[in-house]
């Protein structure tokens, strides 16, 4: 059998030990020869490489860990390329969260203008990675975990030939939590799940062939789901927790405004502590504190995807994938988050049909925003960026969108070279001066 190499772009991520944990647990089924960790931060890279080597050694797994600052070297010959990058680091996330709040809008890593700014910074970098993959590892699959995962997957599938599977631990965690609350083992259930990344609903729960959706809703309510119970009963669906930013917008905004720290600020503190722990030469397993970092489930979804592809399993998983007719209301190339059969050719979406009318408007509006954002990120067009923000249901008006966009572009200028100096950008500046005078 040919040797298996996995590349991790952003190998200095606090999530890397999650991946190592999964690779150890599944080494018999995916015997990885080389794990090539690449990062732009040499200090974090060495810390994570050290911990990874200790974890493999303790488990008696012979995987070799190599490190490099050269992305192309890491990617060359890989079977899987895991992307764990955060362009601009945690400070950029904090700006994404803080700036919208000044305009009375939800400030969040993936939802709303925060996710928009993160997409503008990240899409060009993921497209560069995809170009390297096509050239240096054309058979490889990009296993993307970088947020906003749906937008990244859409950009790569539309603007590159690289093979990508867009992951999020959310669907795995949320569907499992509902079944757990019902006391039903996952293998007895079929959960119909539909939408976009961080904009999704559980619309049907079948247990042993019987429709138990109403029981599922009651179990979710009893377990303290983040969405109002009566709202779920009226929808006859379980919205993912990120939908609270739409259904409970004022309440969530108030919470964010009055919280002493944004989630990014909290995570920055946790990550500093995690890095200190990871550097301890006696640590040889993932520390408990990693649970507080969030992102649990990464090893489960990443390994499940890689194993299903590697062994041509045809397994049902919830991933981000081009629609190709699964949701009748959306174009074929729109990336959706739905149940797929995953085999060696990647994810194949299972047909959902029409969206329930109560969800259709929001999904179509957010998809339009996402497609405009991808195009703005690729072209550096101010006009398209403004159109994207105007299309977002959480952005109330043109008067808010223009100064908000200008502030986001200025705050992240260092990471947005595509917006620098083009004619379109000057048009944008004119728009700003018209409204701000
Ligand atoms: C969930 C979301 C991910 C997110 C993670 C951690 O799994 O689906 O998109 O990255 O939580 O979120 P946090 O806010 O803790 O960084």
Short mmCIF file of C-alpha atoms and ligand atoms in Angstrom, two decimals:
data_model
loop_
_atom_site.label_atom_id
_atom_site.label_comp_id
_atom_site.label_asym_id
_atom_site.label_seq_id
_atom_site.Cartn_x
_atom_site.Cartn_y
_atom_site.Cartn_z
CA UNK A 1 0.00 0.00 0.00
CA UNK A 2 1.27 3.50 -0.78
CA UNK A 3 2.39 5.52 2.27
CA UNK A 4 -0.26 7.87 3.64
CA UNK A 5 0.68 11.50 4.20
CA UNK A 6 -1.62 14.04 5.81
CA UNK A 7 -0.82 17.75 5.67
CA UNK A 8 -2.18 20.18 8.24
CA UNK A 9 -2.14 23.78 7.07
CA UNK A 10 -2.33 25.78 10.28
CA UNK A 11 -0.77 22.88 12.21
CA UNK A 12 -0.04 25.26 15.12
CA UNK A 13 -3.81 25.43 15.78
CA UNK A 14 -5.13 24.72 19.27
CA UNK A 15 -7.34 22.09 17.56
CA UNK A 16 -4.41 19.97 16.30
CA UNK A 17 -4.46 17.65 19.38
CA UNK A 18 -8.10 16.82 18.50
CA UNK A 19 -6.92 15.59 15.12
CA UNK A 20 -4.03 13.62 16.66
CA UNK A 21 -6.50 12.02 19.06
CA UNK A 22 -8.63 10.86 16.11
CA UNK A 23 -5.62 9.63 14.15
CA UNK A 24 -4.51 7.56 17.15
CA UNK A 25 -7.98 6.06 17.69
CA UNK A 26 -8.29 5.11 14.03
CA UNK A 27 -4.69 4.22 13.23
CA UNK A 28 -5.62 0.63 12.44
CA UNK A 29 -7.99 1.85 9.70
CA UNK A 30 -5.94 4.85 8.53
CA UNK A 31 -2.26 4.05 9.18
CA UNK A 32 -0.77 7.46 8.53
CA UNK A 33 2.96 7.40 7.80
CA UNK A 34 3.62 11.14 7.85
CA UNK A 35 1.78 14.01 9.43
CA UNK A 36 3.21 17.21 7.91
CA UNK A 37 2.41 20.18 10.13
CA UNK A 38 2.74 23.58 8.43
CA UNK A 39 2.28 26.95 10.11
CA UNK A 40 3.30 30.57 9.62
CA UNK A 41 4.01 30.83 13.37
CA UNK A 42 7.21 28.82 14.05
CA UNK A 43 6.77 28.92 17.83
CA UNK A 44 3.25 27.45 17.84
CA UNK A 45 4.32 24.96 15.18
CA UNK A 46 7.10 23.58 17.37
CA UNK A 47 4.84 23.42 20.44
CA UNK A 48 2.15 21.47 18.56
CA UNK A 49 4.70 19.22 16.84
CA UNK A 50 6.21 18.35 20.23
CA UNK A 51 2.84 17.50 21.76
CA UNK A 52 1.78 15.53 18.66
CA UNK A 53 4.97 13.44 18.79
CA UNK A 54 4.46 12.74 22.50
CA UNK A 55 0.81 11.77 21.94
CA UNK A 56 1.72 9.35 19.12
CA UNK A 57 4.63 7.90 21.14
CA UNK A 58 2.49 7.35 24.23
CA UNK A 59 -0.13 5.55 22.14
CA UNK A 60 2.53 3.47 20.40
CA UNK A 61 1.53 4.84 16.99
CA UNK A 62 4.47 5.06 14.54
CA UNK A 63 3.23 8.14 12.58
CA UNK A 64 6.14 10.49 11.80
CA UNK A 65 5.53 14.18 12.52
CA UNK A 66 7.35 16.65 10.27
CA UNK A 67 7.24 20.44 10.43
CA UNK A 68 7.67 23.14 7.82
CA UNK A 69 6.94 26.79 7.20
CA UNK A 70 6.60 25.98 3.50
CA UNK A 71 3.02 25.21 2.54
CA UNK A 72 3.95 23.62 -0.77
CA UNK A 73 6.36 21.24 0.91
CA UNK A 74 3.64 20.13 3.36
CA UNK A 75 1.06 19.61 0.61
CA UNK A 76 3.27 17.73 -1.89
CA UNK A 77 2.11 14.11 -2.13
CA UNK A 78 -0.50 14.35 0.64
CA UNK A 79 -3.68 12.23 0.56
CA UNK A 80 -5.56 14.68 2.77
CA UNK A 81 -4.93 18.37 3.40
CA UNK A 82 -6.55 19.57 6.63
CA UNK A 83 -7.06 23.32 6.80
CA UNK A 84 -7.04 24.90 10.26
CA UNK A 85 -5.99 28.45 9.37
CA UNK A 86 -7.13 31.68 11.02
CA UNK A 87 -6.08 34.63 8.85
CA UNK A 88 -5.23 37.54 11.15
CA UNK A 89 -5.35 35.35 14.25
CA UNK A 90 -7.67 35.77 17.21
CA UNK A 91 -7.25 39.57 17.20
CA UNK A 92 -8.94 39.73 13.81
CA UNK A 93 -11.82 37.61 15.16
CA UNK A 94 -12.23 40.01 18.06
CA UNK A 95 -12.45 42.95 15.63
CA UNK A 96 -15.07 40.98 13.64
CA UNK A 97 -17.10 40.65 16.83
CA UNK A 98 -16.63 44.18 18.19
CA UNK A 99 -17.12 46.32 15.08
CA UNK A 100 -20.70 45.18 14.16
CA UNK A 101 -21.80 45.70 17.78
CA UNK A 102 -21.02 49.42 17.41
CA UNK A 103 -23.67 49.51 14.66
CA UNK A 104 -26.24 47.60 16.70
CA UNK A 105 -25.64 44.34 14.79
CA UNK A 106 -24.74 40.84 16.06
CA UNK A 107 -20.93 40.51 16.21
CA UNK A 108 -20.12 36.84 15.65
CA UNK A 109 -17.35 34.74 14.16
CA UNK A 110 -19.46 33.24 11.36
CA UNK A 111 -22.91 34.87 11.44
CA UNK A 112 -23.49 38.35 10.01
CA UNK A 113 -20.84 40.99 9.22
CA UNK A 114 -18.23 39.22 11.41
CA UNK A 115 -18.41 36.08 9.29
CA UNK A 116 -18.45 38.29 6.19
CA UNK A 117 -15.14 39.94 7.15
CA UNK A 118 -13.62 36.57 8.04
CA UNK A 119 -14.67 35.21 4.64
CA UNK A 120 -13.08 38.19 2.81
CA UNK A 121 -9.77 37.54 4.60
CA UNK A 122 -9.82 33.75 4.35
CA UNK A 123 -11.17 32.86 0.90
CA UNK A 124 -8.11 34.09 -1.06
CA UNK A 125 -5.81 32.09 1.23
CA UNK A 126 -7.89 28.92 0.85
CA UNK A 127 -7.87 29.41 -2.93
CA UNK A 128 -4.05 29.65 -2.82
CA UNK A 129 -3.96 26.40 -0.83
CA UNK A 130 -6.35 24.83 -3.36
CA UNK A 131 -4.06 25.88 -6.23
CA UNK A 132 -1.11 24.19 -4.50
CA UNK A 133 -3.20 21.06 -3.95
CA UNK A 134 -4.17 20.85 -7.63
CA UNK A 135 -0.52 21.17 -8.61
CA UNK A 136 1.24 19.10 -5.94
CA UNK A 137 -1.32 16.59 -4.69
CA UNK A 138 -4.04 16.43 -7.35
CA UNK A 139 -5.76 13.39 -5.84
CA UNK A 140 -5.87 14.86 -2.35
CA UNK A 141 -9.00 15.93 -0.53
CA UNK A 142 -9.03 19.22 1.33
CA UNK A 143 -10.67 18.53 4.68
CA UNK A 144 -11.78 22.03 5.56
CA UNK A 145 -12.57 23.06 9.12
CA UNK A 146 -11.79 26.75 8.68
CA UNK A 147 -14.72 29.08 9.23
CA UNK A 148 -16.96 30.23 7.73
CA UNK A 149 -16.97 26.64 6.48
CA UNK A 150 -19.88 26.90 4.02
CA UNK A 151 -18.50 30.02 2.33
CA UNK A 152 -15.00 28.55 2.10
CA UNK A 153 -16.37 25.37 0.52
CA UNK A 154 -18.44 27.39 -1.94
CA UNK A 155 -15.40 29.48 -2.96
CA UNK A 156 -13.17 26.45 -3.48
CA UNK A 157 -15.78 24.44 -5.40
CA UNK A 158 -16.57 27.40 -7.67
CA UNK A 159 -13.10 28.79 -8.28
CA UNK A 160 -10.83 25.74 -8.13
CA UNK A 161 -10.56 22.18 -9.39
CA UNK A 162 -9.40 20.95 -5.99
CA UNK A 163 -11.49 18.37 -4.16
CA UNK A 164 -12.87 19.68 -0.89
CA UNK A 165 -15.22 18.48 1.80
CA UNK A 166 -16.56 21.25 4.06
CA UNK A 167 -16.83 20.17 7.66
CA UNK A 168 -18.46 21.52 10.78
CA UNK A 169 -18.86 19.64 14.05
CA UNK A 170 -22.21 21.38 14.56
CA UNK A 171 -24.54 18.95 12.71
CA UNK A 172 -22.83 15.96 14.31
CA UNK A 173 -23.07 17.45 17.81
CA UNK A 174 -26.62 18.82 17.46
CA UNK A 175 -28.16 15.67 15.97
CA UNK A 176 -26.38 13.51 18.56
CA UNK A 177 -27.52 15.80 21.41
CA UNK A 178 -31.15 15.54 20.33
CA UNK A 179 -30.99 11.73 20.09
CA UNK A 180 -29.18 11.58 23.43
CA UNK A 181 -31.93 13.72 25.01
CA UNK A 182 -34.49 11.26 23.58
CA UNK A 183 -32.51 8.28 24.89
CA UNK A 184 -32.20 6.89 21.36
CA UNK A 185 -28.94 5.33 20.09
CA UNK A 186 -27.84 7.01 16.82
CA UNK A 187 -27.86 3.74 14.84
CA UNK A 188 -31.65 3.41 15.31
CA UNK A 189 -32.41 6.90 14.01
CA UNK A 190 -32.54 8.80 10.75
CA UNK A 191 -32.36 12.54 11.19
CA UNK A 192 -33.35 14.84 8.30
CA UNK A 193 -31.20 17.90 8.53
CA UNK A 194 -31.28 20.78 6.06
CA UNK A 195 -29.93 24.26 5.39
CA UNK A 196 -26.62 26.06 5.14
CA UNK A 197 -23.68 25.97 7.54
CA UNK A 198 -24.78 27.60 10.83
CA UNK A 199 -28.24 28.16 9.29
CA UNK A 200 -29.80 24.72 9.53
CA UNK A 201 -32.75 22.85 10.95
CA UNK A 202 -33.51 19.30 12.04
CA UNK A 203 -36.81 18.83 10.24
CA UNK A 204 -37.59 15.17 10.90
CA UNK A 205 -36.47 12.47 13.31
CA UNK A 206 -37.33 8.91 12.40
CA UNK A 207 -36.67 6.19 14.99
CA UNK A 208 -37.10 2.54 13.97
CA UNK A 209 -39.15 3.72 11.01
CA UNK A 210 -41.52 5.84 13.11
CA UNK A 211 -41.78 9.66 12.89
CA UNK A 212 -40.73 10.92 16.35
CA UNK A 213 -40.16 14.60 15.42
CA UNK A 214 -42.55 15.92 18.10
CA UNK A 215 -40.81 13.85 20.80
CA UNK A 216 -37.47 15.11 19.56
CA UNK A 217 -38.64 18.72 19.93
CA UNK A 218 -39.89 18.09 23.48
CA UNK A 219 -36.62 16.36 24.38
CA UNK A 220 -34.61 19.29 22.99
CA UNK A 221 -36.74 21.75 25.00
CA UNK A 222 -36.23 19.70 28.18
CA UNK A 223 -32.48 19.61 27.52
CA UNK A 224 -32.38 23.44 27.43
CA UNK A 225 -31.98 24.05 23.68
CA UNK A 226 -30.91 27.61 22.86
CA UNK A 227 -34.11 28.31 20.85
CA UNK A 228 -37.52 29.06 22.35
CA UNK A 229 -39.63 25.92 22.87
CA UNK A 230 -42.91 27.28 21.53
CA UNK A 231 -41.10 28.59 18.50
CA UNK A 232 -39.80 25.06 17.83
CA UNK A 233 -43.28 23.60 18.29
CA UNK A 234 -44.75 26.10 15.80
CA UNK A 235 -41.99 25.45 13.26
CA UNK A 236 -42.15 21.72 13.93
CA UNK A 237 -38.38 21.73 13.61
CA UNK A 238 -35.27 22.12 15.75
CA UNK A 239 -33.22 25.09 14.55
CA UNK A 240 -29.46 24.95 15.10
CA UNK A 241 -28.27 27.15 17.97
CA UNK A 242 -26.79 29.72 15.55
CA UNK A 243 -30.35 30.53 14.40
CA UNK A 244 -30.85 32.25 17.76
CA UNK A 245 -29.05 35.22 16.14
CA UNK A 246 -32.06 35.53 13.81
CA UNK A 247 -35.05 34.27 15.83
CA UNK A 248 -33.93 35.95 19.07
CA UNK A 249 -31.96 38.78 17.57
CA UNK A 250 -32.66 41.53 20.14
CA UNK A 251 -32.03 39.22 23.10
CA UNK A 252 -28.77 37.88 21.66
CA UNK A 253 -27.62 41.38 20.74
CA UNK A 254 -28.30 42.60 24.26
CA UNK A 255 -26.34 39.66 25.69
CA UNK A 256 -23.41 40.44 23.43
CA UNK A 257 -23.50 44.15 24.17
CA UNK A 258 -23.50 43.66 27.93
CA UNK A 259 -21.06 40.72 28.10
CA UNK A 260 -17.71 41.77 29.55
CA UNK A 261 -15.89 39.83 26.83
CA UNK A 262 -16.67 38.65 23.33
CA UNK A 263 -16.31 34.92 22.64
CA UNK A 264 -13.06 35.67 20.76
CA UNK A 265 -11.65 37.46 23.81
CA UNK A 266 -12.53 34.46 25.99
CA UNK A 267 -11.02 32.05 23.49
CA UNK A 268 -7.82 34.13 23.31
CA UNK A 269 -7.32 33.65 27.06
CA UNK A 270 -8.12 29.93 26.89
CA UNK A 271 -5.75 29.45 23.94
CA UNK A 272 -2.87 31.20 25.73
CA UNK A 273 -3.34 28.79 28.64
CA UNK A 274 -3.64 25.82 26.25
CA UNK A 275 -0.37 26.76 24.50
CA UNK A 276 1.34 26.92 27.90
CA UNK A 277 0.04 23.42 28.69
CA UNK A 278 0.89 22.03 25.24
CA UNK A 279 4.50 23.21 25.71
CA UNK A 280 4.87 21.11 28.89
CA UNK A 281 7.22 18.23 27.94
CA UNK A 282 5.39 15.89 30.32
CA UNK A 283 1.99 16.34 28.62
CA UNK A 284 1.23 13.49 26.20
CA UNK A 285 -2.56 13.72 25.76
CA UNK A 286 -5.15 16.40 24.98
CA UNK A 287 -5.85 18.37 28.16
CA UNK A 288 -9.34 18.70 29.66
CA UNK A 289 -9.21 22.46 29.08
CA UNK A 290 -9.49 21.83 25.31
CA UNK A 291 -13.20 21.14 25.88
CA UNK A 292 -13.68 24.77 26.90
CA UNK A 293 -12.07 25.90 23.66
CA UNK A 294 -15.10 24.55 21.78
CA UNK A 295 -14.71 22.67 18.55
CA UNK A 296 -15.06 19.27 20.24
CA UNK A 297 -16.20 16.82 17.62
CA UNK A 298 -13.50 17.89 15.17
CA UNK A 299 -11.67 14.57 15.41
CA UNK A 300 -14.96 12.68 14.94
CA UNK A 301 -16.08 14.52 11.82
CA UNK A 302 -12.63 14.83 10.25
CA UNK A 303 -11.79 11.15 10.75
CA UNK A 304 -15.25 10.02 9.65
CA UNK A 305 -14.86 11.94 6.38
CA UNK A 306 -11.32 10.71 5.73
CA UNK A 307 -12.20 7.09 6.51
CA UNK A 308 -15.34 7.14 4.34
CA UNK A 309 -13.30 8.51 1.42
CA UNK A 310 -10.26 6.26 1.95
CA UNK A 311 -12.30 3.06 2.33
CA UNK A 312 -15.06 4.03 -0.13
CA UNK A 313 -17.60 3.42 2.62
CA UNK A 314 -20.68 5.23 1.29
CA UNK A 315 -21.47 6.46 4.78
CA UNK A 316 -24.16 9.01 5.72
CA UNK A 317 -22.62 12.24 7.06
CA UNK A 318 -23.69 15.89 7.31
CA UNK A 319 -21.25 18.00 5.33
CA UNK A 320 -21.04 21.09 3.16
CA UNK A 321 -21.38 20.18 -0.49
CA UNK A 322 -22.57 21.74 -3.79
CA UNK A 323 -26.34 21.42 -3.85
CA UNK A 324 -26.69 19.63 -7.22
CA UNK A 325 -30.46 19.43 -6.90
CA UNK A 326 -30.69 18.36 -3.25
CA UNK A 327 -32.63 21.49 -2.24
CA UNK A 328 -34.95 22.45 -5.08
CA UNK A 329 -35.06 26.12 -4.09
CA UNK A 330 -31.31 26.69 -4.57
CA UNK A 331 -28.97 26.65 -7.59
CA UNK A 332 -26.86 23.54 -8.27
CA UNK A 333 -23.53 25.19 -7.41
CA UNK A 334 -24.76 26.69 -4.12
CA UNK A 335 -23.04 24.93 -1.22
CA UNK A 336 -25.53 23.51 1.29
CA UNK A 337 -25.20 21.58 4.55
CA UNK A 338 -27.21 18.39 4.23
CA UNK A 339 -26.94 14.65 4.73
CA UNK A 340 -24.60 13.10 2.14
CA UNK A 341 -23.35 9.66 1.23
CA UNK A 342 -19.56 9.91 1.42
CA UNK A 343 -17.40 7.53 -0.61
CA UNK A 344 -14.11 7.68 -2.50
CA UNK A 345 -15.59 10.25 -4.89
CA UNK A 346 -16.47 12.48 -1.94
CA UNK A 347 -19.85 13.63 -0.64
CA UNK A 348 -23.04 13.01 -2.63
CA UNK A 349 -25.98 15.04 -1.29
CA UNK A 350 -29.22 13.20 -0.54
CA UNK A 351 -32.28 14.84 -2.07
CA UNK A 352 -34.31 16.97 0.35
CA UNK A 353 -36.81 18.46 -2.12
CA UNK A 354 -38.41 21.82 -1.39
CA UNK A 355 -37.59 23.77 1.72
CA UNK A 356 -40.49 24.26 4.10
CA UNK A 357 -41.86 27.79 3.42
CA UNK A 358 -41.02 28.93 6.98
CA UNK A 359 -37.33 28.42 6.20
CA UNK A 360 -37.16 29.16 2.50
CA UNK A 361 -36.91 32.97 2.66
CA UNK A 362 -34.09 33.05 5.17
CA UNK A 363 -32.07 30.32 3.43
CA UNK A 364 -32.38 31.99 0.02
CA UNK A 365 -31.49 35.43 1.41
CA UNK A 366 -28.42 34.16 3.27
CA UNK A 367 -27.35 32.14 0.24
CA UNK A 368 -27.53 35.29 -1.93
CA UNK A 369 -25.39 37.09 0.68
CA UNK A 370 -22.91 34.17 0.66
CA UNK A 371 -22.57 34.10 -3.12
CA UNK A 372 -21.97 37.86 -3.25
CA UNK A 373 -19.42 37.56 -0.44
CA UNK A 374 -17.49 34.85 -2.27
CA UNK A 375 -17.41 36.97 -5.42
CA UNK A 376 -16.34 40.06 -3.47
CA UNK A 377 -13.56 38.09 -1.74
CA UNK A 378 -12.24 36.77 -5.06
CA UNK A 379 -12.49 40.02 -7.06
CA UNK A 380 -11.81 42.63 -4.36
CA UNK A 381 -14.84 44.56 -5.62
CA UNK A 382 -16.15 47.11 -3.14
CA UNK A 383 -19.45 47.23 -5.02
CA UNK A 384 -20.00 43.47 -4.59
CA UNK A 385 -18.94 43.63 -0.94
CA UNK A 386 -21.52 46.33 -0.33
CA UNK A 387 -24.17 44.31 -2.18
CA UNK A 388 -23.31 41.32 0.01
CA UNK A 389 -23.79 43.23 3.25
CA UNK A 390 -27.01 44.81 1.95
CA UNK A 391 -28.33 41.31 1.16
CA UNK A 392 -27.68 40.06 4.69
CA UNK A 393 -30.88 39.81 6.76
CA UNK A 394 -29.11 41.11 9.89
CA UNK A 395 -27.95 44.34 8.20
CA UNK A 396 -30.82 46.82 8.50
CA UNK A 397 -30.08 49.49 5.86
CA UNK A 398 -27.76 51.14 3.40
CA UNK A 399 -27.00 53.90 5.90
CA UNK A 400 -25.59 51.28 8.28
CA UNK A 401 -24.01 49.01 5.64
CA UNK A 402 -21.70 51.65 4.13
CA UNK A 403 -19.84 52.87 7.24
CA UNK A 404 -19.80 49.31 8.64
CA UNK A 405 -18.20 47.99 5.45
CA UNK A 406 -15.67 50.81 5.38
CA UNK A 407 -14.71 50.22 8.99
CA UNK A 408 -14.31 46.46 8.46
CA UNK A 409 -12.19 46.97 5.34
CA UNK A 410 -10.00 49.53 7.11
CA UNK A 411 -9.61 47.42 10.26
CA UNK A 412 -8.46 44.37 8.26
CA UNK A 413 -6.66 46.20 5.48
CA UNK A 414 -3.45 44.28 6.10
CA UNK A 415 -5.27 41.00 5.30
CA UNK A 416 -7.34 42.33 2.39
CA UNK A 417 -4.83 43.19 -0.33
CA UNK A 418 -7.45 42.43 -3.00
CA UNK A 419 -9.39 45.56 -1.96
CA UNK A 420 -6.40 47.89 -2.18
CA UNK A 421 -6.45 50.65 -4.71
CA UNK A 422 -8.76 49.33 -7.47
CA UNK A 423 -11.15 51.63 -9.36
CA UNK A 424 -14.01 49.85 -7.70
CA UNK A 425 -12.59 50.72 -4.28
CA UNK A 426 -12.55 54.38 -5.27
CA UNK A 427 -16.22 54.13 -6.25
CA UNK A 428 -16.79 52.79 -2.80
CA UNK A 429 -14.94 55.68 -1.19
CA UNK A 430 -17.21 58.04 -3.12
CA UNK A 431 -20.25 56.25 -1.82
CA UNK A 432 -18.91 56.68 1.68
CA UNK A 433 -18.16 60.37 1.29
CA UNK A 434 -21.64 60.97 -0.10
CA UNK A 435 -23.34 59.43 2.88
CA UNK A 436 -21.00 60.60 5.61
CA UNK A 437 -21.08 64.31 4.61
C1 LIG B 1 -19.00 24.87 16.89
C2 LIG B 1 -19.18 25.60 15.59
C3 LIG B 1 -17.83 25.92 14.97
C4 LIG B 1 -16.99 26.70 15.96
C5 LIG B 1 -16.84 25.91 17.25
C6 LIG B 1 -16.07 26.68 18.31
O1 LIG B 1 -18.48 23.60 16.65
O2 LIG B 1 -19.97 24.87 14.71
O3 LIG B 1 -18.00 26.68 13.80
O4 LIG B 1 -15.73 26.97 15.40
O5 LIG B 1 -18.13 25.60 17.76
O6 LIG B 1 -16.62 27.93 18.52
P1 LIG B 1 -15.89 28.99 19.46
O7 LIG B 1 -16.80 30.17 19.47
O8 LIG B 1 -15.71 28.33 20.76
O9 LIG B 1 -14.56 29.31 18.79
#
